[in-house]
PDB file of C-alpha atoms in Angstrom:
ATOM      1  CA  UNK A  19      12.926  18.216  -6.585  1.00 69.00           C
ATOM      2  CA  UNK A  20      11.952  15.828  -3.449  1.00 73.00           C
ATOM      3  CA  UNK A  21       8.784  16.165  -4.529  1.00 76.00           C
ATOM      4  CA  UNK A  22       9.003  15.470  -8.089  1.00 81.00           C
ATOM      5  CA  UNK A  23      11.242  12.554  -7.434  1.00 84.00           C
ATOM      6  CA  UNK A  24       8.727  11.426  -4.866  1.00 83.00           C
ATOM      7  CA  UNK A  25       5.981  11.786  -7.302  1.00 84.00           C
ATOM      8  CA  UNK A  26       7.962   9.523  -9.943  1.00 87.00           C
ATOM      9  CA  UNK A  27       8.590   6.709  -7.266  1.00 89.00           C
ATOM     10  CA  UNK A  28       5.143   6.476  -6.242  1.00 88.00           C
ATOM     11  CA  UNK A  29       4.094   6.118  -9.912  1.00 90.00           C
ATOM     12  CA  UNK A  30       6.501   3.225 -10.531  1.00 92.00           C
ATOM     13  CA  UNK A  31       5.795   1.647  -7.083  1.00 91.00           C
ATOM     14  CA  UNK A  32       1.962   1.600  -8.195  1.00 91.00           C
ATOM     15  CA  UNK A  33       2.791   0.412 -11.461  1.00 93.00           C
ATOM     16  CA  UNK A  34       4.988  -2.547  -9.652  1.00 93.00           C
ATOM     17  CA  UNK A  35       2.668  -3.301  -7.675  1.00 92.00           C
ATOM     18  CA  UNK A  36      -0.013  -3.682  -9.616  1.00 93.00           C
ATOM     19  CA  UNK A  37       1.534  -6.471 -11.755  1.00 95.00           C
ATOM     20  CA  UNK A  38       2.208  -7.821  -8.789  1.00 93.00           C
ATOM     21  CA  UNK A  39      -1.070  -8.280  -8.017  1.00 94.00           C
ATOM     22  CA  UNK A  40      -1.346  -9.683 -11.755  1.00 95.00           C
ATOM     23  CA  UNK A  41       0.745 -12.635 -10.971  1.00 95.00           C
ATOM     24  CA  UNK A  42      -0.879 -13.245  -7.559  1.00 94.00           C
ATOM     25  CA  UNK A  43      -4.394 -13.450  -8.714  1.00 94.00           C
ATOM     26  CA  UNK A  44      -3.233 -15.765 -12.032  1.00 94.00           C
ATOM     27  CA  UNK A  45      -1.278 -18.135  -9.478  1.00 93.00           C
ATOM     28  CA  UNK A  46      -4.347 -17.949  -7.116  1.00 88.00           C
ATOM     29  CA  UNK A  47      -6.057 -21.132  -8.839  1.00 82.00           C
ATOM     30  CA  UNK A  48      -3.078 -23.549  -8.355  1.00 88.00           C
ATOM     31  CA  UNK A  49      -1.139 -22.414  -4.667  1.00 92.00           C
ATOM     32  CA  UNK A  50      -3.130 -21.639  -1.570  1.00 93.00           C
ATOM     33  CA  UNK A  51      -2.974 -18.001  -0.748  1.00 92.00           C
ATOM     34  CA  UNK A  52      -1.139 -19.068   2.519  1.00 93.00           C
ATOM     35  CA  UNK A  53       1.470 -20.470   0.117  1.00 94.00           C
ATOM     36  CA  UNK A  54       1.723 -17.452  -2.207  1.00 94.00           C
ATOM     37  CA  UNK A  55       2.862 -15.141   1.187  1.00 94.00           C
ATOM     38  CA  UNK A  56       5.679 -17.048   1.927  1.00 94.00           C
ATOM     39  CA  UNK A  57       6.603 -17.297  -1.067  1.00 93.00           C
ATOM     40  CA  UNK A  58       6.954 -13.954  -1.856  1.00 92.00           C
ATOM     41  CA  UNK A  59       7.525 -12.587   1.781  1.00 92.00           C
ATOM     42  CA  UNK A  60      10.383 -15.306   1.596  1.00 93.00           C
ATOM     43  CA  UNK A  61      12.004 -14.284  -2.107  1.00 92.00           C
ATOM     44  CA  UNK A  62      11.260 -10.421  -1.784  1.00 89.00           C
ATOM     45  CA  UNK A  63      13.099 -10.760   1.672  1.00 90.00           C
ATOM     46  CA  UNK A  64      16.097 -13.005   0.478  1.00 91.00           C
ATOM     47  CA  UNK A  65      16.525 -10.355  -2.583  1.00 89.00           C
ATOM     48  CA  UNK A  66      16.724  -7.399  -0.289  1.00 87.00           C
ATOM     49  CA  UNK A  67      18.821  -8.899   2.048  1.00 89.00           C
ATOM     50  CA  UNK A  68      21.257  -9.515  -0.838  1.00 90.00           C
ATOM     51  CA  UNK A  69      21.513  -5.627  -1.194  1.00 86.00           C
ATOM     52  CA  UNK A  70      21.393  -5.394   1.859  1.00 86.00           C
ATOM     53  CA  UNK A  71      24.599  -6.964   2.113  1.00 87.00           C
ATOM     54  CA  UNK A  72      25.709  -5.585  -0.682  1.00 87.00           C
ATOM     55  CA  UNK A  73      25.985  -1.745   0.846  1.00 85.00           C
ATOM     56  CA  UNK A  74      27.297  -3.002   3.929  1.00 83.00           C
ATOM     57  CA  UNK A  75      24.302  -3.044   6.066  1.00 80.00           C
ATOM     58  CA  UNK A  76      23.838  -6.497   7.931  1.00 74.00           C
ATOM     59  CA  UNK A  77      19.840  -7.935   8.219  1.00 71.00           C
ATOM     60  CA  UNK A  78      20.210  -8.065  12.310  1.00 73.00           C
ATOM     61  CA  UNK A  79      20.388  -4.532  13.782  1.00 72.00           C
ATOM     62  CA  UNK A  80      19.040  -2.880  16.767  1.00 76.00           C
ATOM     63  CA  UNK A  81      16.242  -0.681  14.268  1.00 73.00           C
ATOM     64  CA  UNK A  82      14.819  -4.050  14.157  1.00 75.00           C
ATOM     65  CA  UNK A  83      13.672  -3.550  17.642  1.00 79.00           C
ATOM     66  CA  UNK A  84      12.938   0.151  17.459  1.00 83.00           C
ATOM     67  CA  UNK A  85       9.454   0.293  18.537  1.00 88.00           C
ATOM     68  CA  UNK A  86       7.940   2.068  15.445  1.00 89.00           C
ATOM     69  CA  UNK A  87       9.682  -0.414  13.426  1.00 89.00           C
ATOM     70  CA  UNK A  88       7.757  -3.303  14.990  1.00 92.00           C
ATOM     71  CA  UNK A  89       4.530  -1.520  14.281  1.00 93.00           C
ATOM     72  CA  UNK A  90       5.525  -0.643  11.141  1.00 93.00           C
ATOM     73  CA  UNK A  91       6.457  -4.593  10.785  1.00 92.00           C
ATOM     74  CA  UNK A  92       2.811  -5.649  12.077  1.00 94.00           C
ATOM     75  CA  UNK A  93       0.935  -3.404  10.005  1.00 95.00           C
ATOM     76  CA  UNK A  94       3.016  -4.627   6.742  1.00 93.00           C
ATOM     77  CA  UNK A  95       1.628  -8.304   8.269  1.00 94.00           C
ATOM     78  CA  UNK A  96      -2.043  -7.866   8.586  1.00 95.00           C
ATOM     79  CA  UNK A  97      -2.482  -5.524   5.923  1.00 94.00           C
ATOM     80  CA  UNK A  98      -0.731  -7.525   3.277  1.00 93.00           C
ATOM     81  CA  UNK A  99      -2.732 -10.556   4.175  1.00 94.00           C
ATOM     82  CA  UNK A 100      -6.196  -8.782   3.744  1.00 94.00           C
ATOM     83  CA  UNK A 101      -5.460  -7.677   0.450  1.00 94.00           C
ATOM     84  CA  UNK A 102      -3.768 -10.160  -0.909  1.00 94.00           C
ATOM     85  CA  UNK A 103      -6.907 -11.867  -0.080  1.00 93.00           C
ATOM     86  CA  UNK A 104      -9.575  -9.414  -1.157  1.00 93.00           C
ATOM     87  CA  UNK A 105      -7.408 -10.207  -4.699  1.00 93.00           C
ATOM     88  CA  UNK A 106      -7.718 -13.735  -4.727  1.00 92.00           C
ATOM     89  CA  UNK A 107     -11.331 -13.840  -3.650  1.00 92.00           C
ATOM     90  CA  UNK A 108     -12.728 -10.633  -5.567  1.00 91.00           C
ATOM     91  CA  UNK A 109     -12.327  -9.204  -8.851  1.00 91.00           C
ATOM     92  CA  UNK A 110      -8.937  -7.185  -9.342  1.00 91.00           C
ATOM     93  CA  UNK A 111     -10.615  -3.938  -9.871  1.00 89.00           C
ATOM     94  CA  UNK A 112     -12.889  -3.825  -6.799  1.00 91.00           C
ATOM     95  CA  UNK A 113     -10.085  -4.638  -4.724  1.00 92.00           C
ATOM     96  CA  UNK A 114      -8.164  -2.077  -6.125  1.00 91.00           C
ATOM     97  CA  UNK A 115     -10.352   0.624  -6.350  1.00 90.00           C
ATOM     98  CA  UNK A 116     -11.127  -0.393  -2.645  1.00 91.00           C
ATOM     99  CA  UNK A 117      -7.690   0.098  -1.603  1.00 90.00           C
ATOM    100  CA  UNK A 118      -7.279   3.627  -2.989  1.00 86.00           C
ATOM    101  CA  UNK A 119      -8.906   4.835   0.339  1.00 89.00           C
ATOM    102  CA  UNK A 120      -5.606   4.218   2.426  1.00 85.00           C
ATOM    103  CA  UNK A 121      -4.655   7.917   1.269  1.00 80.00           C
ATOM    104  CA  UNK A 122      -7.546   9.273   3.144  1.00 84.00           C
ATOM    105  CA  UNK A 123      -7.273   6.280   6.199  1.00 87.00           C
ATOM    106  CA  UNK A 124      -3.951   7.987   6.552  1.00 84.00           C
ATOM    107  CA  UNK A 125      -5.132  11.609   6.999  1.00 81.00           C
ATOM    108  CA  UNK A 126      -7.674  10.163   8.998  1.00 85.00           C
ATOM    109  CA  UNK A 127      -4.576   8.590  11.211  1.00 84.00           C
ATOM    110  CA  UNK A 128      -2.455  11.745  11.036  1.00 79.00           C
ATOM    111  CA  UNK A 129      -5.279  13.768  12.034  1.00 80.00           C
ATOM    112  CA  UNK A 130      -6.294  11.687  15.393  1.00 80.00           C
ATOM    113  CA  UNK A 131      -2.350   9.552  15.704  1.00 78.00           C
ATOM    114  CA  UNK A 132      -0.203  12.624  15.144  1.00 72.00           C
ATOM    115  CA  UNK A 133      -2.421  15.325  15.818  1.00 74.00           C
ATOM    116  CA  UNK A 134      -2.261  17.350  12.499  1.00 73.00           C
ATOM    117  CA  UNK A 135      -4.206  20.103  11.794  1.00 73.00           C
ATOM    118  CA  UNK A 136      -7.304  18.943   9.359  1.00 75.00           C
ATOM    119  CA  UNK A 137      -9.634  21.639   8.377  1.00 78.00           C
ATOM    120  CA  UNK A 138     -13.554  20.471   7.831  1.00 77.00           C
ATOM    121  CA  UNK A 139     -13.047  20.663   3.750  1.00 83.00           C
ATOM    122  CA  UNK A 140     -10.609  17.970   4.017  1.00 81.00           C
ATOM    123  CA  UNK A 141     -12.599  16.217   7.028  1.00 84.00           C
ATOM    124  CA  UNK A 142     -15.584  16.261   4.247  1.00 88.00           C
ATOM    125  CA  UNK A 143     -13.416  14.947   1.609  1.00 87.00           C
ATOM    126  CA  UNK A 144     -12.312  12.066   4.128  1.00 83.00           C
ATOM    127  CA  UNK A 145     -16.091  11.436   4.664  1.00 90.00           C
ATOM    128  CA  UNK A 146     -17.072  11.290   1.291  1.00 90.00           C
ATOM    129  CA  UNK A 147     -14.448   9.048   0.273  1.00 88.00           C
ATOM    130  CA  UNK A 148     -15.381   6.707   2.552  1.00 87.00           C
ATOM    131  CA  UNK A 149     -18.803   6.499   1.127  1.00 91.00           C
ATOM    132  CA  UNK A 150     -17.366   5.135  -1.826  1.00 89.00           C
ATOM    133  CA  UNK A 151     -15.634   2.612  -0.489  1.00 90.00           C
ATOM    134  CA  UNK A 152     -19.379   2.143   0.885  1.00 88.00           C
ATOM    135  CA  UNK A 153     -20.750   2.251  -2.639  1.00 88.00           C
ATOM    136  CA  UNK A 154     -18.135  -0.727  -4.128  1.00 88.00           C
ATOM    137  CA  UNK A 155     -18.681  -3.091  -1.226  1.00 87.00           C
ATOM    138  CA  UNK A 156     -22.794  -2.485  -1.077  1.00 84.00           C
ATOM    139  CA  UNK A 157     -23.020  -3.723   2.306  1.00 77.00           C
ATOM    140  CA  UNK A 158     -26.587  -5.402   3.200  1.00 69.00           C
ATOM    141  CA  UNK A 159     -27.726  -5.194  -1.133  1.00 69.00           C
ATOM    142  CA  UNK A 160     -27.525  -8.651  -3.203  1.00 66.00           C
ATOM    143  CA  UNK A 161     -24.270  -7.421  -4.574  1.00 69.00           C
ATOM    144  CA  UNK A 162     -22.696  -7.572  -0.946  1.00 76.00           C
ATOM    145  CA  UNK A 163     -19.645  -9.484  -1.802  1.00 83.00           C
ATOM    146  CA  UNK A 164     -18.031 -10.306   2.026  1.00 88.00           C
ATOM    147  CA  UNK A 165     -14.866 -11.139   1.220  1.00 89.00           C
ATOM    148  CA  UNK A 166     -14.383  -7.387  -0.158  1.00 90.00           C
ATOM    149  CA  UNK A 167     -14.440  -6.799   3.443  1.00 92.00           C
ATOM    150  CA  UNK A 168     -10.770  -8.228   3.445  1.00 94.00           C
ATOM    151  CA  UNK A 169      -9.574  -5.310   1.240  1.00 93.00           C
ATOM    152  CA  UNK A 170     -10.936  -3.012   4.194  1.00 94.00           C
ATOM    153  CA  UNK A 171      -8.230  -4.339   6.515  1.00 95.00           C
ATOM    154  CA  UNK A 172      -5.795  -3.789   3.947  1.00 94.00           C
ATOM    155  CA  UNK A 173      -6.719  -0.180   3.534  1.00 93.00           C
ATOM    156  CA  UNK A 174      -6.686  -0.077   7.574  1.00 94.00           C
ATOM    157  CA  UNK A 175      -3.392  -1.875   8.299  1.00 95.00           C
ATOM    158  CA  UNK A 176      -1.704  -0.236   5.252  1.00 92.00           C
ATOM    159  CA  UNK A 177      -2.389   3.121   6.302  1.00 91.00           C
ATOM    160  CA  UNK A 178      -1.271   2.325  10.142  1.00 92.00           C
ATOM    161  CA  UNK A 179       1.788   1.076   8.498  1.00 91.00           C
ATOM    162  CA  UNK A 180       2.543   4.342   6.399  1.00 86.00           C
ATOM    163  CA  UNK A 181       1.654   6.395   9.508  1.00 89.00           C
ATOM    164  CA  UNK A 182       4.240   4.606  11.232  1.00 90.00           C
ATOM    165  CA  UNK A 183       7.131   4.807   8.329  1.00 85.00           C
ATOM    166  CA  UNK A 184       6.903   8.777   9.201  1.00 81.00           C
ATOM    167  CA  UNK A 185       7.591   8.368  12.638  1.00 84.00           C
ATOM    168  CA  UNK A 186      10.515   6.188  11.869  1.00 85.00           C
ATOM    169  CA  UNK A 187      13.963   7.564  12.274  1.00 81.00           C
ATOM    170  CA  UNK A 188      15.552   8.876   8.950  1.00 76.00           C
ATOM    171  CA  UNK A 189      19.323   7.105  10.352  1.00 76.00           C
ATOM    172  CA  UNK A 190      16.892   3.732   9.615  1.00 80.00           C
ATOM    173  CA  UNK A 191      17.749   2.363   6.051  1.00 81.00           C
ATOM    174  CA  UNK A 192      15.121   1.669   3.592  1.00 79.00           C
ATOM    175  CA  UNK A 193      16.439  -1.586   2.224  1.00 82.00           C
ATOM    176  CA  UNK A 194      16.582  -2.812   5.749  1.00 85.00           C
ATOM    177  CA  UNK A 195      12.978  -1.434   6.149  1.00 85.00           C
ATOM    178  CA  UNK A 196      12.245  -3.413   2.636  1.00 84.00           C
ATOM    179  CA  UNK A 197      13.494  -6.746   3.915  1.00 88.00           C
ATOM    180  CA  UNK A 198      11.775  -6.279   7.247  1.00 89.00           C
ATOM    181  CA  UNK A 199       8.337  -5.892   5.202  1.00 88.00           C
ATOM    182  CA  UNK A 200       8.926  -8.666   3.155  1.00 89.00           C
ATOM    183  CA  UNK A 201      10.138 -11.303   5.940  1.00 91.00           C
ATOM    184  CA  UNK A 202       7.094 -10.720   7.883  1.00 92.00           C
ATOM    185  CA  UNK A 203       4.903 -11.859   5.411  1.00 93.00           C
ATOM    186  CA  UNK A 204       6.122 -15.447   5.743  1.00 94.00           C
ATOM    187  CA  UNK A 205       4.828 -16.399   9.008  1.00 94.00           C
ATOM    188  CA  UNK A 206       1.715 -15.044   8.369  1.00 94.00           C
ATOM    189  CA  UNK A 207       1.361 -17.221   5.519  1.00 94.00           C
ATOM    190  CA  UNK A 208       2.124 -20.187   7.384  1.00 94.00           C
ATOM    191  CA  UNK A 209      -0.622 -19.189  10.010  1.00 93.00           C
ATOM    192  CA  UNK A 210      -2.658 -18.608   7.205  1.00 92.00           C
ATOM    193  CA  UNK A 211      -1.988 -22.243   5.774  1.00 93.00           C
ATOM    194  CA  UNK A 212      -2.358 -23.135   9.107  1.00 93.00           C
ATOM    195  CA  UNK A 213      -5.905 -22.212   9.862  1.00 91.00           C
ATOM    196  CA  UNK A 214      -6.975 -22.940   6.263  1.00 87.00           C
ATOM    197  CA  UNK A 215      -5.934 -26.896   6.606  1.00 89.00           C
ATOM    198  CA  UNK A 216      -4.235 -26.500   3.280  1.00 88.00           C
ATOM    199  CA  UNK A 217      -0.817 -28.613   2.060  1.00 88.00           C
ATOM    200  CA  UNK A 218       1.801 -27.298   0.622  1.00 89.00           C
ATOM    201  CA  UNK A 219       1.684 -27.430  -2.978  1.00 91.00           C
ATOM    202  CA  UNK A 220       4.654 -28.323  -5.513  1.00 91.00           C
ATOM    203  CA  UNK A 221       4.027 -25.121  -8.147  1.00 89.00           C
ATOM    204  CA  UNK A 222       4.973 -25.582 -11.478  1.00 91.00           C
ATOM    205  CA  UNK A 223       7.226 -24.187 -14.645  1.00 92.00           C
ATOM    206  CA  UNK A 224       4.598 -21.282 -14.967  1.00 94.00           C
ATOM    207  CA  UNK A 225       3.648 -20.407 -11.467  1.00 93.00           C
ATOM    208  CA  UNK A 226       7.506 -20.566 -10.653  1.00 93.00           C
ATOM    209  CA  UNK A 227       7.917 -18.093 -13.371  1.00 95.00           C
ATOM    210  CA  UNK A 228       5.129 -15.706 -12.173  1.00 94.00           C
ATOM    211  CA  UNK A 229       6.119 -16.501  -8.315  1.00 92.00           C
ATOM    212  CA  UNK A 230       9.628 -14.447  -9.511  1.00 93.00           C
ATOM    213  CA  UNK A 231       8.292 -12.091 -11.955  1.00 95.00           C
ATOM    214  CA  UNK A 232       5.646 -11.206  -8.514  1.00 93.00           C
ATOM    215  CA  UNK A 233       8.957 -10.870  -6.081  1.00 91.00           C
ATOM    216  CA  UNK A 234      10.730  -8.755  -8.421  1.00 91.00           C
ATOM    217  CA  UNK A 235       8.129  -5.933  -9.397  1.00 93.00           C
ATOM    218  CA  UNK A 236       6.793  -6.368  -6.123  1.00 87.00           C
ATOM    219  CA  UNK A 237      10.674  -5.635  -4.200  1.00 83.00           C
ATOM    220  CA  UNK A 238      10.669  -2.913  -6.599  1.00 87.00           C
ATOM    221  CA  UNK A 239       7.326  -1.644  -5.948  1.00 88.00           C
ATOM    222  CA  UNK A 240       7.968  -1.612  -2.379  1.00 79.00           C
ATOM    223  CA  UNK A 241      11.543   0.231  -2.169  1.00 78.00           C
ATOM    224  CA  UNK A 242       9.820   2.661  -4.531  1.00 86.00           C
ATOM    225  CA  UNK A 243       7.202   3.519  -2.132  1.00 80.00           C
ATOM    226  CA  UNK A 244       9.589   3.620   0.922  1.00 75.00           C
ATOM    227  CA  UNK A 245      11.282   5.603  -0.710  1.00 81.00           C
ATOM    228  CA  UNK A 246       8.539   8.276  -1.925  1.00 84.00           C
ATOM    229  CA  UNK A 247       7.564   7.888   1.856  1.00 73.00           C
ATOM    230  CA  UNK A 248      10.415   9.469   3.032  1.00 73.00           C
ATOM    231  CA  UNK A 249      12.154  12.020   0.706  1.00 77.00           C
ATOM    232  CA  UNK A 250       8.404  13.519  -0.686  1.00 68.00           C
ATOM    233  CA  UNK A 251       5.819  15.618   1.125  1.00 71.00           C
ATOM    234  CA  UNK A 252       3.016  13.403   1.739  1.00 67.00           C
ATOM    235  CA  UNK A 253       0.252  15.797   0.835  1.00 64.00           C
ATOM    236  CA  UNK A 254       1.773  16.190  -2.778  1.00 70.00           C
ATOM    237  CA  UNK A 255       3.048  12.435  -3.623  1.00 78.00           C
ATOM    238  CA  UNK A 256       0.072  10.632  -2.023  1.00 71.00           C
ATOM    239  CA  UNK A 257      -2.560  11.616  -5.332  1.00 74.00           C
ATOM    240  CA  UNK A 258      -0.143   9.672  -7.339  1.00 82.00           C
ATOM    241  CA  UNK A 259      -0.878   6.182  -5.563  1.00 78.00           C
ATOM    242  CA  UNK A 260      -4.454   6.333  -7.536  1.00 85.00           C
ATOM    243  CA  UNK A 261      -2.547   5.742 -10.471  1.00 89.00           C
ATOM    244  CA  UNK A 262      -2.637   1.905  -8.940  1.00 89.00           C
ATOM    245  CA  UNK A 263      -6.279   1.744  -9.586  1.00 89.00           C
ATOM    246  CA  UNK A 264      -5.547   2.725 -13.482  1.00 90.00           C
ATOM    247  CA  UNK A 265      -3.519   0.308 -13.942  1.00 92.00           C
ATOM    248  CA  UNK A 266      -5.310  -2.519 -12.215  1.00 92.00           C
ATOM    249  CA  UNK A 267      -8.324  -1.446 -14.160  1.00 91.00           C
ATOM    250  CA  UNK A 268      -6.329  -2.073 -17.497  1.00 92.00           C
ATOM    251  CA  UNK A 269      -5.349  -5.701 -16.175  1.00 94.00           C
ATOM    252  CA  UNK A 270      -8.230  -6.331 -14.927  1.00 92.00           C
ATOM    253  CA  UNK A 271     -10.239  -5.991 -18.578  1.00 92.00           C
ATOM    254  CA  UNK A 272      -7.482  -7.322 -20.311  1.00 94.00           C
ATOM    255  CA  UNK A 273      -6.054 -10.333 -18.553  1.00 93.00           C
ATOM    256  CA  UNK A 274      -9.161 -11.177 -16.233  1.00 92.00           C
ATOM    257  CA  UNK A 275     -12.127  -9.928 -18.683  1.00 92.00           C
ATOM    258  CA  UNK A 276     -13.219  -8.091 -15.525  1.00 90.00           C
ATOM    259  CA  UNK A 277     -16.265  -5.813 -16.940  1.00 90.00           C
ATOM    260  CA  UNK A 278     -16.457  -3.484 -13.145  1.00 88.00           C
ATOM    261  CA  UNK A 279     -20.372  -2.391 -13.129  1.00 87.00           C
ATOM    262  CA  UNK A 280     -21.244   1.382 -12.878  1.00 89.00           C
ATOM    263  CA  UNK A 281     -21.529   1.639  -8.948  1.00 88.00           C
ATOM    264  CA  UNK A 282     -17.973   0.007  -8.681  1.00 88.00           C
ATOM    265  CA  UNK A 283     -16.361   2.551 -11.747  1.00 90.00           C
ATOM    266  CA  UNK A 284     -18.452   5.146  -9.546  1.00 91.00           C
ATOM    267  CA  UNK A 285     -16.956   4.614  -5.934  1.00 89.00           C
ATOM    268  CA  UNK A 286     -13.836   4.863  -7.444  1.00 90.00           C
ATOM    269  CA  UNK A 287     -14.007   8.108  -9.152  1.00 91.00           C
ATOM    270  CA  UNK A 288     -15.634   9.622  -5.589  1.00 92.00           C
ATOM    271  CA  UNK A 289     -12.596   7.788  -3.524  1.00 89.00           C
ATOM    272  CA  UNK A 290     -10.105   9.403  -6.133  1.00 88.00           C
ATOM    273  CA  UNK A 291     -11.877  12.405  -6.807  1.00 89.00           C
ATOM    274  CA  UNK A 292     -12.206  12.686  -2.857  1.00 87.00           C
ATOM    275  CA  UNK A 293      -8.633  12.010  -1.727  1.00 83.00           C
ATOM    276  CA  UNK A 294      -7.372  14.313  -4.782  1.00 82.00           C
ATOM    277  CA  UNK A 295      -9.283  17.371  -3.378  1.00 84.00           C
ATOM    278  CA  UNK A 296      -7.801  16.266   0.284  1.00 80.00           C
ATOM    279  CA  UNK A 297      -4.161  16.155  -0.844  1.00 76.00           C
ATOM    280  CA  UNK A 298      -4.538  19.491  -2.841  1.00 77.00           C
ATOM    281  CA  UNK A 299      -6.053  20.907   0.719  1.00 77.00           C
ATOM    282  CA  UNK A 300      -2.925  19.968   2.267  1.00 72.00           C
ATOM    283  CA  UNK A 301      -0.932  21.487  -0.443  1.00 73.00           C
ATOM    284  CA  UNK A 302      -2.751  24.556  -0.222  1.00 75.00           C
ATOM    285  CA  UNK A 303      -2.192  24.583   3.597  1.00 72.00           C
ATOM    286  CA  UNK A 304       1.597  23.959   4.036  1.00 70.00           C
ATOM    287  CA  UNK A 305       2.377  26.819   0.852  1.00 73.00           C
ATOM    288  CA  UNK A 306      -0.216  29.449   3.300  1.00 74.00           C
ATOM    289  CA  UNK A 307       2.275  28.211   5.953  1.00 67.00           C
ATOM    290  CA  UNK A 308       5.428  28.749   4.865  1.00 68.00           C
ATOM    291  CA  UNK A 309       4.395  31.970   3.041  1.00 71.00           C
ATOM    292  CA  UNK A 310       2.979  33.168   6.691  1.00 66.00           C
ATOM    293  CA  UNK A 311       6.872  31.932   8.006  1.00 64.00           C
ATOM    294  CA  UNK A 312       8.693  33.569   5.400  1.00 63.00           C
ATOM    295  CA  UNK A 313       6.765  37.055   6.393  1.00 66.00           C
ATOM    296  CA  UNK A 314       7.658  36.261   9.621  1.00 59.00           C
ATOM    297  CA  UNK A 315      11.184  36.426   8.914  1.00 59.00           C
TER     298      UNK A 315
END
């Protein structure tokens, strides 16, 4: 039932998330990026802190300063600022379909980080997944597009910053964990503004509108995938993310009149197709496991 429940969460935190994105890229033309991160980070933040406060958990605490906390905290930074930007800069479905490589980044990281055991078939899988990340961003062909580059560091940072939510202490409350994520994002926005030379801009009636409509699917995107994090088995919940990708390819055509070429619609099948066949691996392994432990017994 953790599982299934897991499996649900991720679903809805993809499908948050992915409207999110929706309203970022639509406000993109009118607010500096810079601008965008703060306000989010700033409104997704002040909303969790609400229910925060609501349950009885204050936003100060001693987790705060728990080590994998603050790595968790400066992962959520830097990756959240490359994508962000890979979405503003590049067409919604190539960022996307870039991003759905974080599943294998983080088998990568638990392989090397946490020492799990990864068997060659799933090493293979991890290899040919990245070659479709290869095959979307086309580096050194006419269709190089740099700034794709910036979805790259999302898939990096992201996946530290899942790596680290597992070493994090279960005693450590989500919503906490939610408002920590969201917080962050402000400063680097202003750093962002910062080294950009940009102003701040006054948004108006619609980008207001779309800046709350982001910080609401978006908090409730990001609960949902704490969440999944922690109660679900990441080998069996982590497939579902790609379910981000279908989405963002149905905004993409319909709201952007995004028309992704073959090679992009290509990578992403081989970085789905690829981290499917890893996370069904893993399945496979832990039931050989606990069948082995229940003999044992």
């Amino acid at each position: 039932m953790d599982n299934l429940r897991g499996s649900i969460l991720m679903v809805l935190a993809m499908a948050g998330f992915a409207l999110e994105d929706m309203f970022v890229k639509q406000m993109a033309g009118a607010l500096p990026t810079g601008q965008i991160l703060i306000m989010v980070g700033l409104g997704g933040g002040l909303l969790f802190w609400l229910i925060c406060l609501t349950r009885g958990e204050g936003l100060w605490h001693r987790d705060a300063l728990q080590p994998m906390v603050l790595m968790r905290n400066a992962c959520e930074m830097l990756g959240t600022v490359g994508y962000v930007t890979a979405v503003v800069l590049t067409p919604l479905s190539s960022a996307s379909a870039i991003l759905q490589a974080t599943p294998l980044f983080v088998t990568l990281g638990a392989a090397l980080v946490l020492g799990e055991t990864v068997g060659w078939r799933r090493w293979l899988a991890i290899s040919v997944g990245f070659c479709g990340v290869l095959l979307i961003i086309r580096p050194g062909l006419d269709a190089f597009e740099p700034a794709s580059l910036f979805a790259v560091q999302g898939v990096i940072f992201l996946g530290l910053r899942d790596l680290a939510t597992r070493r994090i202490p279960p005693g450590v409350s989500s919503m906490r964990l939610s408002t920590y994520g969201f917080l962050v994002i402000a400063p680097a926005g202003l750093v962002l503004m910062a080294l950009a030379g940009d102003a701040l801009v006054v948004p108006g009636t619609t980008d207001l509108l779309r800046v709350v409509a982001a910080i609401v699917v978006g908090a409730l995107g990001y609960f949902a995938l704490i969440s999944a994090t922690r109660i679900g088995d990441m080998s069996h919940i982590a497939p579902f993310r790609y379910t981000r990708l279908v989405f963002a390819l149905l905004i993409g055509v319909a709201v952007f009149g995004e028309r992704p070429d073959a090679a992009t619609l290509t990578g992403a099948a081989i970085i789905v197709g690829s981290g499917s066949y890893a996370a069904w691996r893993e399945r496979q392994r832990q039931r050989r496991a606990s069948l082995e432990a229940a003999t044992l017994l």
